[in-house]
Coordinates of C-alpha atoms and ligand atoms in Angstrom, one line a residue:
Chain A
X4 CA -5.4 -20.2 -18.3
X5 CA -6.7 -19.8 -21.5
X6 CA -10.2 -19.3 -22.8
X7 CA -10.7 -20.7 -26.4
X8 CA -13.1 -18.3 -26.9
X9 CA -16.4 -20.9 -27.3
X10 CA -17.3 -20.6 -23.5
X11 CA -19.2 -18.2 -21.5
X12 CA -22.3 -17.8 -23.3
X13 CA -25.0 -16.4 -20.6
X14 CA -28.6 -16.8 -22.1
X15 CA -31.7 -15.7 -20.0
X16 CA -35.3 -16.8 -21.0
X17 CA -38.3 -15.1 -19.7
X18 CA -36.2 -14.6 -16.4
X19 CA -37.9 -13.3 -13.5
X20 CA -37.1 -12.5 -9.7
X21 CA -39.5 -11.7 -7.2
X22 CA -37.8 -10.5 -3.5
X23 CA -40.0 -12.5 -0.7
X24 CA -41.1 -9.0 0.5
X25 CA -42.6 -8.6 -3.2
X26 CA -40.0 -6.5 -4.9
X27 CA -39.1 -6.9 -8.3
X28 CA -35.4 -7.5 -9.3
X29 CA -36.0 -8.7 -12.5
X30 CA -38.8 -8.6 -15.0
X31 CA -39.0 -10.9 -17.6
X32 CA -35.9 -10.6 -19.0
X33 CA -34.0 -12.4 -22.1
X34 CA -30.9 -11.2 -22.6
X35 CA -27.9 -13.0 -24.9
X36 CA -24.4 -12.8 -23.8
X37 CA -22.1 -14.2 -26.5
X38 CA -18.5 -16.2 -25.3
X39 CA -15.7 -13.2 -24.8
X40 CA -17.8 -10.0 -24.6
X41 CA -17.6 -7.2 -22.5
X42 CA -20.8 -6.3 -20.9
X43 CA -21.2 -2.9 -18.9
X44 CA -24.7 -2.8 -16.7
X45 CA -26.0 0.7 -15.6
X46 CA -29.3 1.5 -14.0
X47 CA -29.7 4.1 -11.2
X48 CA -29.8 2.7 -7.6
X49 CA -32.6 -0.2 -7.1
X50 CA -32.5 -1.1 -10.9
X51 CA -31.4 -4.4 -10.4
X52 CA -28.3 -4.7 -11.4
X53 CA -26.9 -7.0 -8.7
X54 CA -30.0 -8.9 -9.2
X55 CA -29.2 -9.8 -12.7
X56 CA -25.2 -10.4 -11.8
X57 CA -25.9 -12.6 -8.9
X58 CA -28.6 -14.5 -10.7
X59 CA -25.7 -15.7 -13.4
X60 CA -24.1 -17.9 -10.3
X61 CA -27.1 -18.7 -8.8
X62 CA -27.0 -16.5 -5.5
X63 CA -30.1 -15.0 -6.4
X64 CA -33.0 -17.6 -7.6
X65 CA -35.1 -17.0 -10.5
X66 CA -38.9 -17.4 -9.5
X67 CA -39.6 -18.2 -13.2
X68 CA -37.9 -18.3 -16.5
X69 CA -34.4 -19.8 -17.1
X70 CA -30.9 -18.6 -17.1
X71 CA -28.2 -20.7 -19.3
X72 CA -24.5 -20.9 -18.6
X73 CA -23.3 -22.6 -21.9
X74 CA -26.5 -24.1 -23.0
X75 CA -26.7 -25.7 -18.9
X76 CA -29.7 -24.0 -17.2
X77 CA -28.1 -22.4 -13.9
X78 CA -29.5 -24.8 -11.3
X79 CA -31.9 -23.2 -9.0
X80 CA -31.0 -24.9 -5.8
X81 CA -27.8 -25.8 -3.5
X82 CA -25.5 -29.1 -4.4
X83 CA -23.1 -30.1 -6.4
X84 CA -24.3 -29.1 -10.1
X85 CA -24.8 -25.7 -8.6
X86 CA -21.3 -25.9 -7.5
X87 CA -19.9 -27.0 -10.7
X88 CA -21.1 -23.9 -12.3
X89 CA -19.4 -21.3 -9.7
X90 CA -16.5 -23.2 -10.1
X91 CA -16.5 -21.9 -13.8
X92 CA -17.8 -18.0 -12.7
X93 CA -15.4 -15.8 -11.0
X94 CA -17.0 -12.9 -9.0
X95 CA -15.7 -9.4 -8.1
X96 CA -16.9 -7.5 -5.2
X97 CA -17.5 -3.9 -4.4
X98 CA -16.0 -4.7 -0.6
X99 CA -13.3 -7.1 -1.9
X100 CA -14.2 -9.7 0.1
X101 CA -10.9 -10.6 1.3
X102 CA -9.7 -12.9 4.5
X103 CA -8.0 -9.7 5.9
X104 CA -5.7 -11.9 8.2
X105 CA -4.3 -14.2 5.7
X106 CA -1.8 -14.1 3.2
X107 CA -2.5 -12.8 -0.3
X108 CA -1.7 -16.5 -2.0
X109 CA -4.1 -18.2 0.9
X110 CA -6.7 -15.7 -0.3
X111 CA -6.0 -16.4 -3.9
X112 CA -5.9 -20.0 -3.3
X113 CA -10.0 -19.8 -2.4
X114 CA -10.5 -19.5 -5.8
X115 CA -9.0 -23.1 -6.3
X116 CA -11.0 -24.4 -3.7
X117 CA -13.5 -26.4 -6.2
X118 CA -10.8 -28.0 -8.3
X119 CA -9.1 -29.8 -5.4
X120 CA -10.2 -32.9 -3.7
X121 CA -11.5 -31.0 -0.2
X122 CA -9.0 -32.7 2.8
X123 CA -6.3 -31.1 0.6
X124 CA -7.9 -27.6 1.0
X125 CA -8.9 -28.3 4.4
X126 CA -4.6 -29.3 5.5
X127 CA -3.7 -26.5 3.5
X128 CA -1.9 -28.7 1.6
X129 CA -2.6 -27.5 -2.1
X130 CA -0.7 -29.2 -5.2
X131 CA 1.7 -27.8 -6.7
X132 CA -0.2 -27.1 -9.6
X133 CA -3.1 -25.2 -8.2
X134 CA -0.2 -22.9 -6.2
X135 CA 1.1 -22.2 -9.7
X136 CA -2.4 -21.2 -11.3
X137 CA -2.3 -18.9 -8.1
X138 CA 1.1 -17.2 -8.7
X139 CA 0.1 -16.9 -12.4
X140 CA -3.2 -15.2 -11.3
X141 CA -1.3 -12.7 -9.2
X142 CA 1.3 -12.0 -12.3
X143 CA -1.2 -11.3 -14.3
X144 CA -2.5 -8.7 -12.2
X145 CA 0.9 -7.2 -11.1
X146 CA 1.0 -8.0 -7.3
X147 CA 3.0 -10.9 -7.5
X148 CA 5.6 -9.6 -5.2
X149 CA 2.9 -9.4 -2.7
X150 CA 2.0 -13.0 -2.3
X151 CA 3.3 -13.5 1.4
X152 CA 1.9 -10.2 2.6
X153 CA -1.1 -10.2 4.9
X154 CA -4.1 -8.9 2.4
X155 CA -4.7 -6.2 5.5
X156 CA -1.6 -4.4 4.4
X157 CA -3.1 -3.3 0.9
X158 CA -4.1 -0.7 -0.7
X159 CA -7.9 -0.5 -2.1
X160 CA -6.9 -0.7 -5.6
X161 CA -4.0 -3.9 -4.4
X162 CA -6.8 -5.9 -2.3
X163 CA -9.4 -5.3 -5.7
X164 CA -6.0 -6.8 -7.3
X165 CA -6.3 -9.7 -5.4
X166 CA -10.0 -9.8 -5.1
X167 CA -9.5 -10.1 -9.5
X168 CA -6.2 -12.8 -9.2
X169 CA -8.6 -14.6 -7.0
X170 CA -11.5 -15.0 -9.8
X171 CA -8.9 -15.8 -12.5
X172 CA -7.6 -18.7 -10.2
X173 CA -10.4 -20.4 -11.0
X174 CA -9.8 -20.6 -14.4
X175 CA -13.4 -19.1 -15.2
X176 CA -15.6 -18.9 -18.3
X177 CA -17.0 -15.9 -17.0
X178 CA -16.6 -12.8 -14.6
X179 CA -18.8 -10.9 -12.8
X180 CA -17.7 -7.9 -11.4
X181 CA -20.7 -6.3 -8.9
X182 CA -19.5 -2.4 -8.6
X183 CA -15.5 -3.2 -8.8
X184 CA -14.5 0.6 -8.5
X185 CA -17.0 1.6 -5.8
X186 CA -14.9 1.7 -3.1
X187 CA -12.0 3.2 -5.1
X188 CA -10.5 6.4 -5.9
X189 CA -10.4 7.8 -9.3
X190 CA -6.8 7.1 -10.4
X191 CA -7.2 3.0 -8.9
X192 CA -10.4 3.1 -10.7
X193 CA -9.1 3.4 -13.8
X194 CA -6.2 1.3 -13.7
X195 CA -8.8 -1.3 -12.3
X196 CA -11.1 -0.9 -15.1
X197 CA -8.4 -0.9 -17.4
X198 CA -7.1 -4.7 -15.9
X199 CA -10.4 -5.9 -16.3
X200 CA -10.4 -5.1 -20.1
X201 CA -7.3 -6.1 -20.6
X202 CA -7.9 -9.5 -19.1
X203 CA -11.0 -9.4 -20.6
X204 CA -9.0 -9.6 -24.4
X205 CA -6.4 -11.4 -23.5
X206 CA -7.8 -14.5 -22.0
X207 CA -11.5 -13.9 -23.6
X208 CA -13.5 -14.3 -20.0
X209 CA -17.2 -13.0 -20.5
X210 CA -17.3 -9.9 -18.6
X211 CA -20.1 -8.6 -16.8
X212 CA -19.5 -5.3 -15.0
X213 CA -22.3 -3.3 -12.8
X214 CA -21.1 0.2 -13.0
X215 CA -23.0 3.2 -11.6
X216 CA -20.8 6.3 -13.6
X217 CA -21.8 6.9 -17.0
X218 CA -18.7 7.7 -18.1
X219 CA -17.0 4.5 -17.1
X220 CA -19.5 3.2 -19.0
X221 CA -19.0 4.9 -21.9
X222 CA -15.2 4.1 -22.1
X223 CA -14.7 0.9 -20.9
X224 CA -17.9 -1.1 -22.1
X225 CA -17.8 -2.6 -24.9
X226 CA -21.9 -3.3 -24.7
X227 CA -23.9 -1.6 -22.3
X228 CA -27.2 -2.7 -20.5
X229 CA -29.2 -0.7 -19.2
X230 CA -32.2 -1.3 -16.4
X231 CA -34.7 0.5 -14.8
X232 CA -36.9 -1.4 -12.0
X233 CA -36.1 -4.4 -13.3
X234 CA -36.6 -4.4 -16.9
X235 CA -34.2 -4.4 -19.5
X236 CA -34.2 -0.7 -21.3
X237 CA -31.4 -0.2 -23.1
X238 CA -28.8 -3.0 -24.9
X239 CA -26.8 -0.9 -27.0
X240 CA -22.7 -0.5 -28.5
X241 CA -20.9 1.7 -25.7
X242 CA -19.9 3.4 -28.8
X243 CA -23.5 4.4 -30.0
X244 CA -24.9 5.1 -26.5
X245 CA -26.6 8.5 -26.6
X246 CA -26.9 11.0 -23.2
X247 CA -30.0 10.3 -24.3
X248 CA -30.2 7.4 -23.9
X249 CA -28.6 7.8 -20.4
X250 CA -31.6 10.2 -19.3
X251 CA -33.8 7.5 -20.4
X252 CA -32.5 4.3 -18.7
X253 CA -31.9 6.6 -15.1
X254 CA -36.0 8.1 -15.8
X255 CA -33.8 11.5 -15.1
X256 CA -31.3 14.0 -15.9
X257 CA -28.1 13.1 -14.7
X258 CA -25.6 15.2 -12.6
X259 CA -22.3 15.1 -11.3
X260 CA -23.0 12.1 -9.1
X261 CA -23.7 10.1 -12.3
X262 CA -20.4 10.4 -13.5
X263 CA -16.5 10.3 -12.1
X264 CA -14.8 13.0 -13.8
X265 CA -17.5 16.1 -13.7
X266 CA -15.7 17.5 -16.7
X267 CA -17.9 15.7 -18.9
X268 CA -20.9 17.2 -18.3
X269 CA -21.8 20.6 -20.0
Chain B
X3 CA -31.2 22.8 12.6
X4 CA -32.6 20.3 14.8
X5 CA -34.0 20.9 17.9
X6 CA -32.3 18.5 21.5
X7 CA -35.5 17.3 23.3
X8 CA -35.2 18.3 26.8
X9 CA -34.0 15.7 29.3
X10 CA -36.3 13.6 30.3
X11 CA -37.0 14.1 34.6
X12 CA -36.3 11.1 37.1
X13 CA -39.2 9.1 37.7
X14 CA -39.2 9.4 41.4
X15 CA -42.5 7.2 42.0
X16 CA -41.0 4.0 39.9
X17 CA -37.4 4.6 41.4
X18 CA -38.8 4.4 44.7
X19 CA -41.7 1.2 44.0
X20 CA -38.4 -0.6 42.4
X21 CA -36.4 0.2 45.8
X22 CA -39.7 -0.5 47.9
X23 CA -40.4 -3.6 46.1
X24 CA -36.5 -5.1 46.4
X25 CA -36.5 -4.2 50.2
X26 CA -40.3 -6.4 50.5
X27 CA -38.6 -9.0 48.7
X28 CA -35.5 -9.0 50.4
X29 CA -37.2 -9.4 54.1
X30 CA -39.8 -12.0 52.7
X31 CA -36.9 -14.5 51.0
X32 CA -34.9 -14.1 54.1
X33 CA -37.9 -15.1 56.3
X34 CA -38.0 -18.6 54.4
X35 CA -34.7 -19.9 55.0
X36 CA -34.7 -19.1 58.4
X37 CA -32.2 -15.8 58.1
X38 CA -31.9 -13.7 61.3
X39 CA -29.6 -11.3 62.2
X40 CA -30.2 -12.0 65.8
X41 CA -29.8 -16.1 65.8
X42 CA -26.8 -15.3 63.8
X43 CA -25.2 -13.2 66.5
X44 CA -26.0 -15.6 68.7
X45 CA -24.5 -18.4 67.3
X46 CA -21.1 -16.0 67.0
X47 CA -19.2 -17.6 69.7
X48 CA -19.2 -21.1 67.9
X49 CA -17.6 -18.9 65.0
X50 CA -15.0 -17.0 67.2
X51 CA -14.0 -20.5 67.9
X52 CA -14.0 -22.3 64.6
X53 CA -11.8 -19.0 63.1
X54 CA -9.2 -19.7 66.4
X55 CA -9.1 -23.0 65.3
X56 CA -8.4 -22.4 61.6
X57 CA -5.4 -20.3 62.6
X58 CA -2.4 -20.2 61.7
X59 CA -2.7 -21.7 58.1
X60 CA -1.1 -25.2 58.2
X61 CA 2.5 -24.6 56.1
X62 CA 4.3 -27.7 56.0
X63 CA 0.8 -29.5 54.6
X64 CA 1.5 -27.3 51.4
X65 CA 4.0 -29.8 49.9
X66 CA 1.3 -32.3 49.9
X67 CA -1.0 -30.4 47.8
X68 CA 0.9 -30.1 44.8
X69 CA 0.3 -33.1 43.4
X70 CA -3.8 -32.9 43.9
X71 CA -3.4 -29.5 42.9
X72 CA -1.8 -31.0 39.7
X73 CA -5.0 -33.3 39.2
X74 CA -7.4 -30.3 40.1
X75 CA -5.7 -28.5 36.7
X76 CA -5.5 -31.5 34.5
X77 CA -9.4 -32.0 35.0
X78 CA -9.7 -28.7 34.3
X79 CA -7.1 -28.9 30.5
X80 CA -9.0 -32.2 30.1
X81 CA -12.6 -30.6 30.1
X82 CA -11.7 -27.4 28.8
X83 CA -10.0 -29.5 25.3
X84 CA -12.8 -32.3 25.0
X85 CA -15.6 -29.6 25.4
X86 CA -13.9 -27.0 23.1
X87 CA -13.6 -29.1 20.6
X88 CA -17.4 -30.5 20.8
X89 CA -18.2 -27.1 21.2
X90 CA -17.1 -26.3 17.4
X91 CA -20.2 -27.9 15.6
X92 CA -22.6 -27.2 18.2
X93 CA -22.1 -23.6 18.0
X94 CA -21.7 -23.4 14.5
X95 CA -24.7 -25.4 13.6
X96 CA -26.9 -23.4 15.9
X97 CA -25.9 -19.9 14.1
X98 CA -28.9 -18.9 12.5
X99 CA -26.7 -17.7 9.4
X100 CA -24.3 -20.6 9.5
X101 CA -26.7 -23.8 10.3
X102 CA -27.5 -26.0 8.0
X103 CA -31.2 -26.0 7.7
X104 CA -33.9 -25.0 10.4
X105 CA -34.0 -28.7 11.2
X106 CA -30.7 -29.2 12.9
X107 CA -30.9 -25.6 14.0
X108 CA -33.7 -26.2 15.6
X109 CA -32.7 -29.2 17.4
X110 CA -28.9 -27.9 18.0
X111 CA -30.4 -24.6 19.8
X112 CA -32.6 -27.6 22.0
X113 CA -29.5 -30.0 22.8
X114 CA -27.6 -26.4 23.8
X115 CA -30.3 -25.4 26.2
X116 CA -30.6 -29.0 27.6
X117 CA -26.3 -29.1 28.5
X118 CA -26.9 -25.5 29.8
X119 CA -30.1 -25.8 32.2
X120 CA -28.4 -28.7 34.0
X121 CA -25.6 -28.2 36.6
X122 CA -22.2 -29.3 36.2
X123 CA -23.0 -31.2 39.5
X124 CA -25.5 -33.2 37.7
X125 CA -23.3 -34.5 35.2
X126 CA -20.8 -35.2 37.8
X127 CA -23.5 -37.2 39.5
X128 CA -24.7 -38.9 36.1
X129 CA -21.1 -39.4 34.7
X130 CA -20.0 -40.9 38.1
X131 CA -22.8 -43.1 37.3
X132 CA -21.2 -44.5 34.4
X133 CA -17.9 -44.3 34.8
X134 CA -17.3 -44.2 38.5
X135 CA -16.4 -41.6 41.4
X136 CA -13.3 -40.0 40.1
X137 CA -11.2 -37.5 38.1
X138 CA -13.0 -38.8 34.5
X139 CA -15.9 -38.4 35.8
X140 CA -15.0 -34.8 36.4
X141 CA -13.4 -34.3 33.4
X142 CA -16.5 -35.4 31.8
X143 CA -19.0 -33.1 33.7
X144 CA -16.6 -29.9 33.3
X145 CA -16.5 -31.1 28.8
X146 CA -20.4 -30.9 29.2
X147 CA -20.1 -27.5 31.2
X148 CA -17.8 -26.5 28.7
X149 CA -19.6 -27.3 25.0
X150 CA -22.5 -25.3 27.3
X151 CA -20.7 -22.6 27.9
X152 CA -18.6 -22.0 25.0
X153 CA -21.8 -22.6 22.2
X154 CA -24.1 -20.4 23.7
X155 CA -21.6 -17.5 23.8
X156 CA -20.0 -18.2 20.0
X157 CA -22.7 -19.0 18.2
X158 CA -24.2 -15.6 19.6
X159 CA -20.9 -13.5 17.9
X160 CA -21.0 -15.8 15.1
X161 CA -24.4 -14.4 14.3
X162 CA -23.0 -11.1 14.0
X163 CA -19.9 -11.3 11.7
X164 CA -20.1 -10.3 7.9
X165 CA -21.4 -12.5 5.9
X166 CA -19.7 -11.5 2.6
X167 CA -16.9 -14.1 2.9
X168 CA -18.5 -16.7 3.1
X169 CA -20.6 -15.7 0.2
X170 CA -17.6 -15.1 -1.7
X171 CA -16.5 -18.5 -0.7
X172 CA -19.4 -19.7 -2.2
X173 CA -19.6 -18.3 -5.2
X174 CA -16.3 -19.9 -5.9
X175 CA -18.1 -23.2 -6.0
X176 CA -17.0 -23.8 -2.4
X177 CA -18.9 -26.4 -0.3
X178 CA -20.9 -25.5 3.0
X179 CA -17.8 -26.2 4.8
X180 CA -15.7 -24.5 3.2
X181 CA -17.5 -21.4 3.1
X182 CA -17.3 -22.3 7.0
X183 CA -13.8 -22.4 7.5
X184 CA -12.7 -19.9 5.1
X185 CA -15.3 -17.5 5.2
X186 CA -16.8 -17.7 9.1
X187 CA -13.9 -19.3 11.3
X188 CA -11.5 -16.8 10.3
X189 CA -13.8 -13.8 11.6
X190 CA -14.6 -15.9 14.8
X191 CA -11.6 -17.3 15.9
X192 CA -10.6 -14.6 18.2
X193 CA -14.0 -14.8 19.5
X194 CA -13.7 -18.5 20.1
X195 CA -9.9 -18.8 21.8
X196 CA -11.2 -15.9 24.1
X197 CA -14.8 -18.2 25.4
X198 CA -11.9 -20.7 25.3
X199 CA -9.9 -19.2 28.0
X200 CA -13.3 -18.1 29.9
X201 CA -14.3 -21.5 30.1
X202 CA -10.7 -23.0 31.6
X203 CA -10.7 -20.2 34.5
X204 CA -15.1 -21.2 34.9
X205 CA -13.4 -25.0 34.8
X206 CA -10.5 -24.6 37.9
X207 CA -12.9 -23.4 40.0
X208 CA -15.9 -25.4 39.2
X209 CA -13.3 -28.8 39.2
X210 CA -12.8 -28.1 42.7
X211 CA -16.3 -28.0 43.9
X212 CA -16.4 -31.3 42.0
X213 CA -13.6 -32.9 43.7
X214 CA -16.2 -32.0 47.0
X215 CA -18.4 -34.5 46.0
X216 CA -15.7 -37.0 44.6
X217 CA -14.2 -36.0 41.9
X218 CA -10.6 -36.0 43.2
X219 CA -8.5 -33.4 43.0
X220 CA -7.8 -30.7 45.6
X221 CA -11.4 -30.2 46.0
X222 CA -11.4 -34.0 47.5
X223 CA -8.3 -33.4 49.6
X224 CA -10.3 -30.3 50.9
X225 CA -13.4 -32.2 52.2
X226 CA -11.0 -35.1 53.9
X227 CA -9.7 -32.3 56.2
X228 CA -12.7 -31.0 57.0
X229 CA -13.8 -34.1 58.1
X230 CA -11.3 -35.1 59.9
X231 CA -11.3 -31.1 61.8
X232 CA -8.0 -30.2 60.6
X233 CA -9.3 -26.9 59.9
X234 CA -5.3 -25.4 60.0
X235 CA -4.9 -27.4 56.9
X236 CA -8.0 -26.3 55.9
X237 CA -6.9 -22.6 55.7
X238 CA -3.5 -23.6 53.9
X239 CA -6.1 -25.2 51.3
X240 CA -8.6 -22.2 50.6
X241 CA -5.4 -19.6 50.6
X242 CA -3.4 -21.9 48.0
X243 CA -6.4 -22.4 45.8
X244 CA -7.0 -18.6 46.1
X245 CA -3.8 -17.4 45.3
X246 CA -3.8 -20.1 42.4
X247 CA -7.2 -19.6 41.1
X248 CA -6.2 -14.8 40.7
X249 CA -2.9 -16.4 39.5
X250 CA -4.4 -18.2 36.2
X251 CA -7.1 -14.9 35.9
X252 CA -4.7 -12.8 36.0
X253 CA -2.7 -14.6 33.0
X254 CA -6.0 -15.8 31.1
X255 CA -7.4 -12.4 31.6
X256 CA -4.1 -11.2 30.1
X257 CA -4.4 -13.1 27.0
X258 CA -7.9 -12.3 26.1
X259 CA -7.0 -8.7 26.6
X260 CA -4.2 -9.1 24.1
X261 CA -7.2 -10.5 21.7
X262 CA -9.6 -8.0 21.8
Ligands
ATP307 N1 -32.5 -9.6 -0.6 C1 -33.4 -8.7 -1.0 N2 -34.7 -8.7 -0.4 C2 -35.6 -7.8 -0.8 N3 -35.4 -6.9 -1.8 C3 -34.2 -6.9 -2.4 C4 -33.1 -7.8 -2.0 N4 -32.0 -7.5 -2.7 C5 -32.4 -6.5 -3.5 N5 -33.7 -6.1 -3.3 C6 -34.4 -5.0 -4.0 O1 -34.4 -5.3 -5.4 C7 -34.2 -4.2 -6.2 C8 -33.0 -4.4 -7.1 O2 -31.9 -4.4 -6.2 P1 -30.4 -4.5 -6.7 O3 -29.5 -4.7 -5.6 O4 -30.3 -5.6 -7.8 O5 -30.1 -3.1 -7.3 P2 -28.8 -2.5 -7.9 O6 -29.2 -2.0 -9.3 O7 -27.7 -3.4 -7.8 O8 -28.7 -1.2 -7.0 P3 -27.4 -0.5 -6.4 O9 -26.8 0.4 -7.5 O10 -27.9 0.3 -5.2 O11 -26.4 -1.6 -6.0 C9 -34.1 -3.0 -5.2 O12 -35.4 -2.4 -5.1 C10 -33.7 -3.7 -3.9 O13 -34.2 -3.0 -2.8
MG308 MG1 -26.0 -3.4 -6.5

């Protein structure tokens, strides 16, 4: 499950996206994302930060400009090259996104779904190797104990557990994780953060995290973007980053709702 | 704090033009098929007969019936599998979120409406056709029935589930149908096994009325005894089939129930 470190470079060009009821997710954006870095994304509400996560994996089409995964422009429509790309781009969800019925392994096992030939996914009838990177996945998030328990019977902070061994089972290049904590209390959130860094150095998956606190931000990132309607407006060290330059990406003063622990606000 | 608008008062003149209007229409339709009250009274004394006629229920024809009784359900299992299964990409395909282009939605949502506006008697009538009077025939008019009525009701609750499976499926590189089976089917298969069981009870009854016209089956038996006046055995017929018919309801009904 390693990452030799030379993949998951994210390049965009003159990137664009245009909603068909004429918003503006992205505005001519270029942006470079080096193999093994930890990106944070912040931008008040409407910035575009899904926009530019989604756009990596190609569920959000660029109306002009390029994105490249590795020097490979990120196709722009459905089929097999498109698929050959997600295979290689783990994704994290706010909501989980978890078959609530199923087993924790089954829902793990999704992640494996491009790497085997499809009747075998189809029967259920997985190799043994692919079961393996599975169990491995859970391990290294801590649940493996859980693998034969329905995913309804998680906690929020257990089910983003899986939602994470389910991205690492496919091996990926890269990770995008759209609002991972959301959903989460303050003590999961941290320990989640905390997993995704941590994964983040050990295996050296390019890490893209939307995060709407501040302060997450700030202690977690390792480089933080920041966007305002669109446009790119900050792309800074999380160690340098200013309040500042806060006020400036959010066009506002921020308050206790910008940040998870009000404490750090004077 | 926000005001509650006051409740809206009863609007008597539309109540009563509805109740006006359904009376009018009432009287009128009767009028055309030759419905009267008094002919009907009339004709009461041929009734009084028919019912002394049909009574008591016929007993010792009940072992006989088993066995179309037997055929009368295996139509039914028969339809109800074939069409359930058929109904799978039919109803899939013509889910506006799940089809596969507006194409084959379009053309799905056409071939659904077709199967639908028809009558299972038709396709009795046109599968008989083919494959001559008899229980395939009837098995399959009610797999026809069946693909009708299961697609139109899945693909509707299909329509409504979360997509954010199946776009998590495909963002794992998954195929379009795999996102299907990993990320749709598992929020529609209660949906599914309960227009399942629907359909089997709509198929008992429905493969009797085809045995009427041919189809075998208890239906068949049924029409040779009225025929032939033996309207005892007649009775012993309609009360089997009734208790039968609440019988599987009750234990379809049941199971659904437990679903929900
Ligand atoms: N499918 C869509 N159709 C039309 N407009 C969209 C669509 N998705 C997003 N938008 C719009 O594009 C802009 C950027 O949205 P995006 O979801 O990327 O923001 P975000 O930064 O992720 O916000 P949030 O913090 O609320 O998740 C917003 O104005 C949003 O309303
Ligand atoms: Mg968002």
């Amino acid at each position: 499950m390693s990452n030799n470190n030379s993949q998951g470079s994210i390049r965009f060009t003159g990137a664009n996206i245009v909603y068909p009821n004429g918003t503006v997710g992205m505005k001519d954006l270029n942006l470079e994302i080096k193999p093994g870095e930890f990106v944070v994304i912040v931008g008040s509400s409407g910035a575009g930060k899904s926009t530019l996560l989604r756009a990596v994996n190609g569920l959000n089409r660029l109306t002009s400009g390029q994105i490249e995964v590795d020097g490979v422009a990120v196709p722009q429509k459905d089929g097999r090259e498109l698929r050959l790309l997600r295979k290689r781009v783990g994704m994290i969800f706010q909501d989980f996104r978890l078959v609530k019925r199923l087993t924790v392994m089954s829902n793990v096992l999704i992640g494996r779904l491009a790497h085997v030939p499809g009747w075998r996914a189809m029967f259920n009838l997985w190799p043994a190797h692919d079961k393996e990177v599975a169990m491995k996945a859970l391990e290294r998030v801590g649940i493996t104990e859980k693998a034969w328990i329905k995913a309804s019977q998680l906690s929020g902070g257990q089910q983003q557990r899986v939602g994470i061994a389910r991205a690492l089972a496919q091996e990926p290049a890269i990770i995008l994780a759209d609002e991972p904590v959301a959903s989460l209390d303050p003590v999961t959130t941290h320990q989640i953060m905390q997993d995704l860094v941590r994964i983040n150095r050990e295996l050296g998956i390019t890490t893209l995290v939307n995060l709407h606190f501040l302060d997450l931000a700030r202690k977690y990132g390792q480089r933080i973007i920041g966007l305002r309607f669109g446009e790119l407006v900050y792309d800074g060290s999380a160690a340098t980053v200013t309040d500042d330059d806060f006020r400036n990406i959010y066009g506002r003063d921020f308050t206790e709702d910008d940040v998870l622990d009000e404490d750090v606000i004077d | 704090m926000a005001m509650v608008p006051p409740k809206p008062a009863r609007n008597w003149p539309l109540w009563g033009g509805t109740i006006a209007f359904l009376v009018a229409m009432s009287w009128w339709s009767a009028h055309g098929i030759g419905f009267s009250l008094t002919e009907l009274l009339c004709n009461s004394a041929g009734g009084t007969r028919l019912l002394q006629e049909s009574w008591p229920p016929d007993f010792a024809f009940l072992p006989r019936l088993i066995d179309p009784f037997m055929e009368t359900i295996y139509i039914a299992i028969v339809g109800t599998v074939v069409g359930g299964i058929l109904s799978i990409p039919v109803a899939i395909l013509a889910a506006r979120n799940l089809t596969l282009g507006p194409i084959i939605w379009f053309a799905d949502r056409n071939f659904m409406n077709i199967l639908r506006t028809l009558p299972d008697l038709f396709w009795a009538m046109l599968f008989a056709t083919a494959v001559g009077f008899g229980p395939v025939a009837g098995a399959l008019a009610l797999s026809v029935f069946t693909i009708a009525v299961i697609s139109k009701l899945w693909s509707e609750s299909l329509e409504s589930i979360d997509m954010g499976m199946p776009e998590a499926v495909r963002a794992c590189g998954g195929t379009w149908l795999q996102m299907v089976q990993f990320g749709a089917i598992p929020q529609g298969l209660q949906h599914y096994v309960s227009y399942a069981l629907y359909a089997f009870e709509l198929n008992v009854r429905a493969s009797m009325v085809l045995g009427l016209v041919g189809a075998g089956g208890i239906g068949m038996i049924l029409e040779t005894q009225r025929a032939n006046f033996e309207y005892e055995r007649v009775t012993m017929i309609i009360l089997a089939v009734l208790v039968a018919v609440l019988i599987i309801e009750q234990i379809s009904e049941s199971i659904r129930k437990r679903l929900a």
